[in-house]
């Protein structure tokens, strides 16, 4: 009987539970034995795992977070940790490991695959920064940000204020761009594109000139300190300017239909890969298609932002 284990790793993302459910149920459907590893790579090193049944994943498809819990493991990046992880899997005769997580987790997966474990990756991170694919959790996070923009727009126009909204996306402007376009932001600041501060100020001033009641500026975390940005806008425009940092609210909540479906398709595909003998790949999903990419290619790639989206936002926010 084929054996596999599944873990979630790195920052949690809504839809991880739907992916765990799909992996467990598809594995049992294919008469495989499936184990859940708790707390990500930390749990793998500690040998914290147990067999999962159909019932283990009942009533979780709609829940945010991850029932397996997660961690960001420094131990795993060291040889000793990795050897221990392999040993724990070998002792139970588990040759296949499904890793649900973002870039760091997939990198960890690639390393352990070099020790002989067959690793199948499933991309899950709200940042959507894994190459070649859409990631589980991104759609839900964008919708959460959108809801926040809608709420802020109400109060911003009531008071005639400028609002700076900081969103997540370490080194990556995907959430900021998508939520900015869908939310009608005046300016979007992302790490991949140099900010034209003069243009940002001109837009605010032009808006005031036309009798516009508010301005929304979306900033991806880490691009620019939002307090400095606030001081700069106040100095240049004299406008009452407020800051909202959305933070971890973007990571939780019930997953969207898009994320649940993607997670279900990817989870099943991961098990199909194991059944068909495919080794060390990431399951990817783009434009309604689910396919695989060698793990080695994924970890060396860098996702480039969609410049057309940025251009779209720029044109529509004049
Ligand atoms: O999950 C990815 C991410 O949300 C980044 O956008 C953010 O910088 C980071 O996680 C925050 O991580 P932590 O929860 O460990 O503070």
XYZ file of C-alpha atoms and ligand atoms in Angstrom:
334
model
C 0.000 0.000 0.000
C 1.321 3.482 -0.946
C 1.872 5.791 2.008
C 1.958 9.556 2.034
C 2.047 12.336 4.577
C 0.713 15.863 4.281
C 1.730 19.057 6.082
C 1.033 22.775 5.909
C 3.939 25.181 6.304
C 4.758 28.902 6.436
C 2.084 31.583 6.728
C -1.387 30.083 6.781
C -3.753 30.803 3.895
C -7.511 30.330 3.586
C -8.149 27.188 1.586
C -5.372 25.149 3.176
C -8.028 23.070 4.919
C -9.811 22.441 1.636
C -6.470 21.243 0.212
C -5.822 18.921 3.185
C -9.317 17.510 2.778
C -8.770 16.881 -0.927
C -5.415 15.177 -0.339
C -6.776 12.925 2.425
C -9.967 11.965 0.613
C -8.296 11.409 -2.771
C -5.621 9.273 -1.094
C -8.178 7.106 0.682
C -10.166 6.860 -2.561
C -7.009 5.495 -4.217
C -6.518 3.076 -1.300
C -3.425 4.810 0.038
C -2.569 5.312 3.687
C -2.343 8.992 4.600
C -0.752 10.711 7.610
C -1.195 14.279 8.802
C 1.904 16.033 10.147
C 1.191 18.702 12.760
C 2.928 22.121 12.922
C 4.664 21.907 9.581
C 8.357 21.037 9.313
C 8.763 21.454 13.085
C 6.253 18.637 13.592
C 7.961 16.519 10.955
C 11.265 16.802 12.815
C 9.568 16.086 16.151
C 7.706 13.089 14.704
C 4.344 14.706 15.435
C 2.090 12.888 12.971
C -0.875 10.545 12.930
C -2.963 8.625 10.440
C -5.915 10.481 8.956
C -9.308 9.070 8.047
C -12.259 10.365 6.026
C -13.675 11.732 9.285
C -10.463 13.650 10.148
C -11.254 16.133 7.404
C -15.031 16.378 7.833
C -16.518 19.852 8.215
C -13.342 21.789 7.381
C -13.769 22.900 3.749
C -15.230 26.245 4.840
C -12.730 26.974 7.616
C -9.783 29.368 7.361
C -6.395 28.544 8.909
C -5.142 24.966 8.917
C -6.290 22.085 11.125
C -2.747 20.676 10.872
C -1.314 23.966 12.156
C 1.820 25.471 10.668
C 5.255 26.853 11.512
C 8.180 28.707 10.048
C 11.010 26.301 10.813
C 14.661 27.317 11.069
C 15.605 23.806 12.216
C 14.475 22.340 8.933
C 16.951 24.431 7.000
C 19.802 22.702 8.859
C 21.173 19.312 7.825
C 20.443 17.755 11.219
C 16.777 18.743 11.092
C 16.386 17.494 7.560
C 18.020 14.117 8.377
C 15.720 13.711 11.376
C 12.697 14.480 9.208
C 13.716 11.855 6.654
C 14.356 9.339 9.429
C 10.879 9.880 10.909
C 9.254 9.285 7.526
C 11.431 6.241 6.783
C 10.527 4.628 10.099
C 6.860 4.629 9.090
C 7.627 3.593 5.508
C 6.318 6.907 4.145
C 7.953 7.697 0.811
C 5.752 10.590 -0.327
C 5.291 14.003 1.243
C 2.713 16.591 0.175
C 3.734 20.108 1.232
C 1.098 22.840 1.207
C 2.759 26.260 1.501
C 4.578 29.155 -0.139
C 8.057 29.705 -1.573
C 10.019 28.978 1.631
C 8.085 25.764 2.209
C 8.572 24.602 -1.375
C 12.293 25.301 -1.036
C 12.335 23.148 2.111
C 10.471 20.501 0.128
C 13.049 20.585 -2.623
C 15.848 20.065 -0.093
C 14.213 17.012 1.480
C 13.463 15.596 -1.969
C 17.241 15.487 -2.458
C 17.387 13.022 0.431
C 15.165 10.591 -1.437
C 11.660 11.575 -0.303
C 9.176 12.147 -3.129
C 7.823 15.673 -2.575
C 4.698 17.063 -4.205
C 4.157 20.785 -3.570
C 0.843 22.625 -3.456
C 1.213 26.436 -3.620
C -0.656 28.169 -0.798
C 0.154 31.723 0.242
C -1.892 34.883 0.261
C 1.086 36.659 -1.350
C 0.553 34.798 -4.661
C 4.292 34.994 -5.304
C 4.956 31.383 -6.343
C 5.989 31.221 -10.028
C 3.822 29.663 -12.786
C 0.693 29.428 -10.652
C -2.092 31.053 -8.714
C -1.761 30.280 -5.013
C -4.439 29.047 -2.647
C -5.489 31.845 -0.271
C -4.809 34.765 -2.585
C -8.368 35.202 -3.834
C -9.782 35.174 -0.300
C -7.190 37.709 0.868
C -7.936 40.050 -2.050
C -11.650 39.861 -1.243
C -10.940 40.664 2.405
C -8.894 43.706 1.392
C -11.647 44.747 -0.985
C -14.213 44.624 1.790
C -11.924 46.791 3.918
C -11.479 49.312 1.086
C -15.262 49.545 0.695
C -15.661 50.263 4.401
C -12.863 52.810 4.446
C -14.246 54.534 1.358
C -17.475 55.289 3.271
C -15.731 56.994 6.152
C -13.097 58.599 3.901
C -15.688 60.354 1.777
C -17.781 61.356 4.796
C -14.768 63.179 6.249
C -13.050 64.178 3.013
C -9.850 62.355 3.923
C -6.946 60.668 2.221
C -6.492 57.069 3.393
C -3.310 55.041 3.175
C -4.119 51.315 3.384
C -1.187 48.962 3.952
C -1.687 45.397 2.730
C 0.446 42.245 3.034
C 2.670 40.806 0.345
C 6.254 40.543 1.420
C 8.395 41.451 -1.629
C 5.312 41.115 -3.818
C 2.627 43.565 -4.944
C 0.011 41.065 -6.140
C -2.537 41.705 -3.374
C -2.038 45.481 -3.594
C -2.457 45.514 -7.373
C -5.544 43.310 -7.537
C -7.317 44.944 -4.589
C -6.263 48.389 -5.814
C -7.739 47.858 -9.280
C -10.908 46.192 -7.971
C -11.277 48.804 -5.228
C -10.684 51.816 -7.468
C -7.633 53.119 -5.582
C -6.072 56.406 -6.686
C -2.496 55.110 -6.277
C -0.956 51.676 -5.709
C 2.569 51.347 -4.306
C 4.242 47.985 -4.940
C 7.831 46.767 -4.505
C 8.295 45.780 -8.153
C 7.573 49.209 -9.651
C 9.262 52.441 -8.673
C 6.798 54.859 -7.111
C 6.224 58.176 -8.803
C 5.529 60.274 -5.701
C 4.918 63.461 -7.671
C 2.254 61.751 -9.724
C 0.630 60.443 -6.541
C 0.414 63.986 -5.138
C -0.837 65.401 -8.447
C -3.670 62.861 -8.457
C -4.747 63.797 -4.948
C -4.693 67.485 -5.849
C -6.496 66.980 -9.151
C -9.166 65.006 -7.286
C -9.677 67.804 -4.787
C -9.888 70.246 -7.687
C -12.743 68.204 -9.190
C -14.585 68.088 -5.879
C -13.592 64.502 -5.129
C -14.387 63.532 -1.556
C -11.550 61.130 -0.815
C -8.395 59.435 -2.056
C -7.337 55.843 -1.406
C -3.653 54.894 -1.587
C -2.832 51.166 -1.363
C 0.668 50.310 -0.174
C 2.197 46.836 -0.175
C 4.018 46.248 3.114
C 7.676 47.145 3.150
C 7.578 49.433 0.101
C 7.607 52.636 2.087
C 7.046 53.385 5.803
C 3.403 54.436 5.930
C 3.965 57.083 8.633
C 6.567 58.812 6.456
C 4.167 58.598 3.545
C 1.446 60.192 5.674
C 3.767 63.086 6.656
C 4.727 63.562 3.015
C 1.107 63.714 1.807
C 0.086 66.122 4.575
C 3.057 68.356 3.822
C 2.380 68.445 0.076
C -1.438 68.603 0.051
C -2.529 69.773 3.504
C -5.138 66.973 3.450
C -6.274 65.146 6.582
C -4.575 61.777 5.974
C -5.150 58.549 7.911
C -3.502 55.129 7.924
C -5.043 51.665 8.153
C -2.727 48.652 8.372
C -4.787 45.571 7.557
C -2.213 43.046 8.817
C -3.180 39.480 9.693
C -6.896 40.032 9.112
C -5.952 39.239 5.490
C -4.826 35.726 6.374
C -7.972 34.462 8.065
C -11.625 33.977 7.234
C -13.718 31.492 5.338
C -12.128 30.700 1.948
C -13.760 31.992 -1.238
C -15.312 29.590 -3.749
C -12.319 30.185 -6.048
C -9.858 29.105 -3.334
C -11.924 26.086 -2.288
C -12.194 24.814 -5.861
C -8.498 25.434 -6.596
C -7.508 23.675 -3.354
C -9.756 20.721 -4.138
C -8.352 20.348 -7.662
C -4.750 20.711 -6.508
C -5.160 18.290 -3.602
C -6.559 15.611 -5.884
C -3.876 16.262 -8.500
C -1.134 15.875 -5.856
C -2.405 12.378 -5.070
C -2.768 11.564 -8.776
C 0.915 12.497 -9.188
C 1.894 10.007 -6.475
C -0.340 7.311 -7.955
C 1.191 7.752 -11.397
C 4.790 7.778 -10.127
C 5.493 11.451 -10.872
C 8.265 12.682 -8.570
C 9.183 16.037 -7.055
C 6.816 18.412 -8.770
C 4.596 21.283 -7.761
C 0.969 21.198 -8.749
C 0.141 24.470 -10.498
C -3.120 26.110 -11.504
C -3.662 28.875 -14.023
C -6.512 29.867 -16.311
C -8.728 26.936 -15.284
C -5.974 24.389 -15.932
C -4.156 22.228 -13.384
C -0.696 20.992 -14.356
C 2.712 20.194 -12.826
C 6.119 21.913 -12.816
C 9.377 20.330 -11.552
C 10.084 21.580 -8.014
C 13.621 22.555 -8.984
C 12.252 25.009 -11.556
C 9.800 26.537 -9.093
C 12.323 27.354 -6.413
C 14.655 29.119 -8.839
C 11.998 31.269 -10.470
C 10.905 34.802 -9.616
C 7.375 35.937 -10.237
C 7.121 39.141 -12.222
C 4.158 41.449 -11.670
C 1.539 41.995 -14.317
C 2.526 45.400 -15.629
C -0.760 45.627 -17.557
C -2.620 45.626 -14.244
C -0.509 48.506 -13.010
C -1.123 50.401 -16.244
C -4.856 49.699 -15.959
C -4.922 51.099 -12.431
C -2.949 54.163 -13.538
C -5.293 54.950 -16.434
C -8.500 54.388 -14.501
C -7.426 56.510 -11.558
C -6.593 59.742 -13.405
O 1.889 34.647 4.434
C 2.737 35.565 3.837
C 2.787 36.778 4.679
O 1.468 37.071 4.869
C 3.504 38.027 4.195
O 2.762 38.815 3.322
C 3.807 38.723 5.492
O 4.911 39.561 5.353
C 4.126 37.590 6.379
O 3.384 36.493 5.908
C 3.820 37.770 7.849
O 4.216 36.633 8.502
P 4.066 36.351 10.052
O 2.665 35.889 10.284
O 5.041 35.284 10.347
O 4.324 37.648 10.749
